[in-house]
Coordinates of C-alpha atoms in Angstrom, one line a residue:
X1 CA -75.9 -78.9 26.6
X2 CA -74.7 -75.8 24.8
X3 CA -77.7 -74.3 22.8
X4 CA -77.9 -74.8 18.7
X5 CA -77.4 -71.5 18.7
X6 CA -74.2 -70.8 19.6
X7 CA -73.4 -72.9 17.0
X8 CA -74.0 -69.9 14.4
X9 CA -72.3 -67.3 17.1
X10 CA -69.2 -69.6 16.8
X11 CA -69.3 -69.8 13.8
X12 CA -69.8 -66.0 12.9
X13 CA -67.4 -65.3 15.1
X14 CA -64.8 -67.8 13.3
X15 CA -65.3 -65.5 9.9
X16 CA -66.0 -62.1 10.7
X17 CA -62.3 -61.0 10.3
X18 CA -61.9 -62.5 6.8
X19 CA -63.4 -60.7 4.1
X20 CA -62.9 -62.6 0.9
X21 CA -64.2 -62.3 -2.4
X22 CA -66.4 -65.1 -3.7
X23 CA -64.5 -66.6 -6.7
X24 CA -65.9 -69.1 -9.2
X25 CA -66.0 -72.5 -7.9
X26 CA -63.3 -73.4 -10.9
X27 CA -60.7 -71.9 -8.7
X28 CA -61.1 -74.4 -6.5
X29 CA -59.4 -76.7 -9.5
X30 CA -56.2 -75.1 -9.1
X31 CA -56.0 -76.3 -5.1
X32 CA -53.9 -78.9 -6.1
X33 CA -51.0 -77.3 -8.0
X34 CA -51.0 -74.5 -5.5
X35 CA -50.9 -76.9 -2.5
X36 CA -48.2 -79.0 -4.1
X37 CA -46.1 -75.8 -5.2
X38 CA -46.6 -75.0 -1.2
X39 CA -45.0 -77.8 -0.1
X40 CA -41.8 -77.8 -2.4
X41 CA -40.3 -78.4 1.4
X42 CA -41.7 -82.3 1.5
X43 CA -40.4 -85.4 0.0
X44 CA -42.8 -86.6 -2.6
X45 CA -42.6 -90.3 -4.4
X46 CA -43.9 -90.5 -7.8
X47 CA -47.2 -91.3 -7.2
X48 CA -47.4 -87.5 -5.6
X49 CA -48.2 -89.1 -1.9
X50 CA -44.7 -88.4 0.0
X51 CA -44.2 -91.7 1.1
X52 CA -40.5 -91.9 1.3
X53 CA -40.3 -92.0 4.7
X54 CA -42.6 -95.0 5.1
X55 CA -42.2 -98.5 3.4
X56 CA -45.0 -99.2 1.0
X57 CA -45.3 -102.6 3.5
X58 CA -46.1 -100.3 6.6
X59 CA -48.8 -101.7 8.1
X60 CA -50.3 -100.3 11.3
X61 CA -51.2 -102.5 14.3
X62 CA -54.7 -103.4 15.1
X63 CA -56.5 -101.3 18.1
X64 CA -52.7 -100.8 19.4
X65 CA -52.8 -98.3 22.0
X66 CA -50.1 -95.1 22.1
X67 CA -51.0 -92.3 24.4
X68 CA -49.2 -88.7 24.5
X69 CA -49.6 -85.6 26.0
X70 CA -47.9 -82.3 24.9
X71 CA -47.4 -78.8 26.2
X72 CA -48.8 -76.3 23.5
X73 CA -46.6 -73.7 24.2
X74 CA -42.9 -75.3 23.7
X75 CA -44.1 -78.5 21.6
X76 CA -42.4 -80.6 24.5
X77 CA -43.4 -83.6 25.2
X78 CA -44.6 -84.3 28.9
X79 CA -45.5 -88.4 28.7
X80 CA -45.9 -90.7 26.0
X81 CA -46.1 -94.7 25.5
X82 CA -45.4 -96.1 22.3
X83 CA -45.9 -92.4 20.4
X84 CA -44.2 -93.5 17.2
X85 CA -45.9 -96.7 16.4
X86 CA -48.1 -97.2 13.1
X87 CA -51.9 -96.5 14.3
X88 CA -55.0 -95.7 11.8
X89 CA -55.9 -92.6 12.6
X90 CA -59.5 -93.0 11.6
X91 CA -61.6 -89.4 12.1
X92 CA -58.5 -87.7 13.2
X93 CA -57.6 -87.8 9.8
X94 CA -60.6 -85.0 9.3
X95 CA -58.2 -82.4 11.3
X96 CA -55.6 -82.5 8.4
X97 CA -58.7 -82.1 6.4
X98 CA -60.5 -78.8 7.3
X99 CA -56.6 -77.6 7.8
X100 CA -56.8 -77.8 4.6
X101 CA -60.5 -75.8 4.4
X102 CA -58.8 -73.3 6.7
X103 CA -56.0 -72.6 4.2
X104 CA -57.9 -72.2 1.3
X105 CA -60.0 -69.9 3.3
X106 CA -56.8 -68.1 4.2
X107 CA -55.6 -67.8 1.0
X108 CA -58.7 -66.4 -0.5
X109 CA -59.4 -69.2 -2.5
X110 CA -62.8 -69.7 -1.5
X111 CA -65.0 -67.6 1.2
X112 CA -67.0 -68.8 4.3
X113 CA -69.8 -68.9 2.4
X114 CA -69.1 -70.5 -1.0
X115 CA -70.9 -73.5 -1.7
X116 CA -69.2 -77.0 -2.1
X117 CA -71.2 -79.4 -4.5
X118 CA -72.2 -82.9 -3.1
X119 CA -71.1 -85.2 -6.0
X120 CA -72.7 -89.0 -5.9
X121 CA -69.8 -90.4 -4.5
X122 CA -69.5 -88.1 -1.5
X123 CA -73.4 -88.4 -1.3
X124 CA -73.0 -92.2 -1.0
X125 CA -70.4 -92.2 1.9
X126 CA -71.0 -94.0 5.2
X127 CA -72.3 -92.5 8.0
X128 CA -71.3 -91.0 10.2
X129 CA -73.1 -88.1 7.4
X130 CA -75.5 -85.2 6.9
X131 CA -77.2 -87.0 4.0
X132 CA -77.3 -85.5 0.8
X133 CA -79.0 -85.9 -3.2
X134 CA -76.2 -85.4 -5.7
X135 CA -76.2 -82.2 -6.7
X136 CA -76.8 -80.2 -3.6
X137 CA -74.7 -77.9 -1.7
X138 CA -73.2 -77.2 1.3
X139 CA -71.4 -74.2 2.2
X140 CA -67.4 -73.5 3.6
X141 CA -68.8 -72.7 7.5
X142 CA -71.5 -75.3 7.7
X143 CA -69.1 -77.7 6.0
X144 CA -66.7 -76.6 8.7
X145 CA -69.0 -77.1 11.4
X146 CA -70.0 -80.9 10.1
X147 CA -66.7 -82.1 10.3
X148 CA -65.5 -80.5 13.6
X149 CA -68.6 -81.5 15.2
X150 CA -70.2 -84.3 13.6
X151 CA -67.1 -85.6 11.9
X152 CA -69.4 -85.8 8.8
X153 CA -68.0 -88.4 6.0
X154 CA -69.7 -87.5 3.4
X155 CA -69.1 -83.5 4.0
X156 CA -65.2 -84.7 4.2
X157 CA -65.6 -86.3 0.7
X158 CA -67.1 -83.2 -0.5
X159 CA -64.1 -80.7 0.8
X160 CA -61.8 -82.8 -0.8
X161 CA -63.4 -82.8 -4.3
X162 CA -64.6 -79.2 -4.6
X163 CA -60.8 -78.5 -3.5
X164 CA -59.0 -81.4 -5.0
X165 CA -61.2 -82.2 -8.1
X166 CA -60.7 -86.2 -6.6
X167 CA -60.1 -87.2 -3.1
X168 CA -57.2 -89.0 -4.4
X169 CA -55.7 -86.0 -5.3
X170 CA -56.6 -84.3 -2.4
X171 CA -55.2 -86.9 -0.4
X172 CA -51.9 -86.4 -2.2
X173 CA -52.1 -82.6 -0.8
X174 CA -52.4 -83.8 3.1
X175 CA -50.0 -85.7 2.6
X176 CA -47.1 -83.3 1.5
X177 CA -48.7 -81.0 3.9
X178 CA -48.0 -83.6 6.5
X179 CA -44.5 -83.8 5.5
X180 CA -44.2 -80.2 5.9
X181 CA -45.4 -80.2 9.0
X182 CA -43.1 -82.6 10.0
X183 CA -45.3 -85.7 10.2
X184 CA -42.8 -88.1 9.3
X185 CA -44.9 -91.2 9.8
X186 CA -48.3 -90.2 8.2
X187 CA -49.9 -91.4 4.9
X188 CA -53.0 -90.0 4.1
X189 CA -55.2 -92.0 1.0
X190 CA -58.7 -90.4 1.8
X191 CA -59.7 -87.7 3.6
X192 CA -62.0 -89.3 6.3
X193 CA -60.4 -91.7 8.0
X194 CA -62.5 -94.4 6.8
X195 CA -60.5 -98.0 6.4
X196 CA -57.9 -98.0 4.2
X197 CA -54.8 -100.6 5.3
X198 CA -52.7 -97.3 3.6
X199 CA -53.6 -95.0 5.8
X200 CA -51.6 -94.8 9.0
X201 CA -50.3 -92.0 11.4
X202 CA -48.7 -91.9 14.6
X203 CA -49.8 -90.4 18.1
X204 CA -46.5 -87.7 17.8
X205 CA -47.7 -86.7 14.3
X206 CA -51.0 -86.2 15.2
X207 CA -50.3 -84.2 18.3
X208 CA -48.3 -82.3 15.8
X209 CA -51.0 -81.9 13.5
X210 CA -53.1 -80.5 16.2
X211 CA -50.6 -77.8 17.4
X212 CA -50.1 -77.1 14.1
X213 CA -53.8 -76.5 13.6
X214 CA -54.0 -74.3 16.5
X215 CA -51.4 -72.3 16.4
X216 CA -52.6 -71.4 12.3
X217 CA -56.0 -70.7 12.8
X218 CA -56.7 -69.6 16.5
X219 CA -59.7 -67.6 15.0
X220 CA -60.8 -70.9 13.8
X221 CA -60.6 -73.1 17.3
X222 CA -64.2 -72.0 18.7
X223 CA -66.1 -74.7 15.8
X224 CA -64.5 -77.3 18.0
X225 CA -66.3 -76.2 21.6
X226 CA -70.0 -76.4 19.6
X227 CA -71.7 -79.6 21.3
X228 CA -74.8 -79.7 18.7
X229 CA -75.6 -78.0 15.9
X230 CA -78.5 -77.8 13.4
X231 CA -78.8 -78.1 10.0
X232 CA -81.5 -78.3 7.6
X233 CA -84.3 -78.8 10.1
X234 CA -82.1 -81.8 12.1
X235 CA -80.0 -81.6 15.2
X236 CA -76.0 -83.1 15.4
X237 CA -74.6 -84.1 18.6
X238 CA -70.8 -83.3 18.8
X239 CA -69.0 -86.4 18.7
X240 CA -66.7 -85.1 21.5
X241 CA -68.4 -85.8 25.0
X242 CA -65.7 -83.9 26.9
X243 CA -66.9 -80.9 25.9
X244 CA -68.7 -79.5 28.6
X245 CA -68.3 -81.9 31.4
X246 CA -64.4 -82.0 32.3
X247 CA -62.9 -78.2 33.1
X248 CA -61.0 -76.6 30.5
X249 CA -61.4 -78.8 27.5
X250 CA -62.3 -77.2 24.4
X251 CA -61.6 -79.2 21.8
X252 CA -60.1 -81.2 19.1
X253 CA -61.4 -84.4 17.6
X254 CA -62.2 -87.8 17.8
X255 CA -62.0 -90.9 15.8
X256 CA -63.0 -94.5 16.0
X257 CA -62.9 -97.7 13.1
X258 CA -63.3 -101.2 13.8
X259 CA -59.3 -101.8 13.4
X260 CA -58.1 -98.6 15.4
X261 CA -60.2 -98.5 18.4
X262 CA -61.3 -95.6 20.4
X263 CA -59.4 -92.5 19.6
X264 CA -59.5 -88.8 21.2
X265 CA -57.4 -85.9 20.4
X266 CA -58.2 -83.1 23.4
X267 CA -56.8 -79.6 24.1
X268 CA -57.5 -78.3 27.4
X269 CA -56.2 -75.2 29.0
X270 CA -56.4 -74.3 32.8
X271 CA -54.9 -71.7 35.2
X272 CA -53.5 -69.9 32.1
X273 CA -51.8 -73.4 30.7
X274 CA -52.6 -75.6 27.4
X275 CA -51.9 -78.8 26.7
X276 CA -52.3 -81.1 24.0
X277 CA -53.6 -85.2 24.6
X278 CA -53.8 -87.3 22.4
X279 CA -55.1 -91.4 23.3
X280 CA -55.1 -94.0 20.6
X281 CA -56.8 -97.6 20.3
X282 CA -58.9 -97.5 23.7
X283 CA -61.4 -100.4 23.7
X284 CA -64.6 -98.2 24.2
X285 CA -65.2 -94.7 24.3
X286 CA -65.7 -94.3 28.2
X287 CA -62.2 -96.1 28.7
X288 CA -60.7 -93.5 26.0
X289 CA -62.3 -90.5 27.9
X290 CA -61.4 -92.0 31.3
X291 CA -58.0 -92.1 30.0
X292 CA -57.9 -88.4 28.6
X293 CA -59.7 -86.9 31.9
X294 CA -57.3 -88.0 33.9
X295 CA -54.0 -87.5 32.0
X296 CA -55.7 -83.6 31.8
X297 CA -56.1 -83.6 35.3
X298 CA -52.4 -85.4 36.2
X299 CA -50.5 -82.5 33.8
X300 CA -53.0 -79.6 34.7

């Protein structure tokens, strides 16, 4: 296993280009409007979650399986099996998430190390969590590093109300930004992935979520190679478990609920070329890793 330290090398190493100021933690208020304003681009409905594009009725199947894999370089796609059909995206909704951490980051609307306030309701989360009290903090790069790594629910909750003020408004913000992005078939209503009939994506939207997300922040990528990580006296395991034992992969996410299934999002690069896999509704874990190992090894 890597050691916990590289975990704060990573991470150091992630932020040591951007010099922002600390602002007051109001600022984070005005995340909304600006994100909104940003995405003038996308469709929104009046309840501010750009759902024309999808049927309020769209309901995603349960533990369906898609699969896709896609050159980084060009955006082509090299195989897919049912790449447009409704899924719940579970934890890969958190990569929409710290996109949105990244850009505020970007922006200079918060620093790597302001701190984000745990409110009750993100305190009281499911696991998977960090465990907080109300009231404590938590800040931008170890926030960062819970999601990518631990795919922390309650550290998601607290992103999305330090930058949205309510994670229903912050969920309005992913989804313009998805719009934008050209994720035509993604509704986001929380910003963990947790169950929500509402919430569906598609394995072509979340493939381009995860380009998108690379090709943005490439300073950013190295938070999704960290295997374990420590923080506050305990040790997190990476939820990824190709990290490490299959060549060339070095990151993105996974995600699993009850009515989705397995789910892995993986980049892998070898012999100088990247691609992008992404495997939705496997039945267990193994049979979703089995699955993305060997479509790495058939296209690299």
């Amino acid at each position: 296993m890597q050691p916990i330290e590289n975990a704060t090398s990573v991470m150091r190493h992630w932020f040591r280009e951007l010099r922002f100021a600390r602002l007051p933690q109001l600022v984070m208020m005005a995340m909304v409007a600006l994100a909104l304003s940003a995405c003038q681009t996308a469709e929104l409905s009046p309840s501010g979650l750009g759902l024309t594009a999808l049927p309020s009725d769209s309901t995603a199947e349960i533990r369906g399986h898609s699969m896709l894999v896609m050159d980084y370089q060009s955006g082509r796609i090299l195989d897919a099996e049912n790449p447009d059909a409704l899924r719940y995206p579970a934890s890969l909704t958190k990569m929409m998430t710290l996109y949105l951490l990244f850009s505020a980051v970007e922006a200079g609307k918060l620093s790597p190390d302001s701190e984000l306030t745990v409110s009750a309701t993100a305190a009281a989360e499911p696991p998977s969590k960090l465990g907080f009290t109300p009231g404590e903090t938590i800040s931008v790069r170890d926030a960062a590093q819970a999601v990518a790594t631990k795919s922390a629910n309650d550290v998601a909750v607290v992103i999305a109300e330090n930058l949205g003020g309510t994670e229903e408004n912050f969920a309005a913000i992913m989804t313009a930004t998805a719009r934008k992005l050209g994720m035509t078939r993604t509704r986001f209503v929380n910003a963990t992935g947790l169950p929500d009939p509402r919430q569906i994506s598609t394995a072509r939207d979340l493939a381009t979520l995860a380009r998108a997300l690379m090709l943005r922040f490439p300073r950013n990528m190295p938070i999704f190679q960290v295997q374990q990580f420590a923080f506050k006296g305990k040790i997190f395991h990476a939820t990824n478990k190709l990290l490490g034992k299959v060549p060339g992969v070095d990151g993105l996410k996974t995600g699993y609920i009850r009515d989705s299934g397995f789910h892995l999002v993986a980049t892998a690069m070898r012999g100088g070329r990247r691609i992008i896999v992404v495997v939705m509704g496997g039945r267990t874990g193994a049979e979703r890793n089995a699955e993305v190992t060997a479509l790495i090894d058939k296209y690299l």
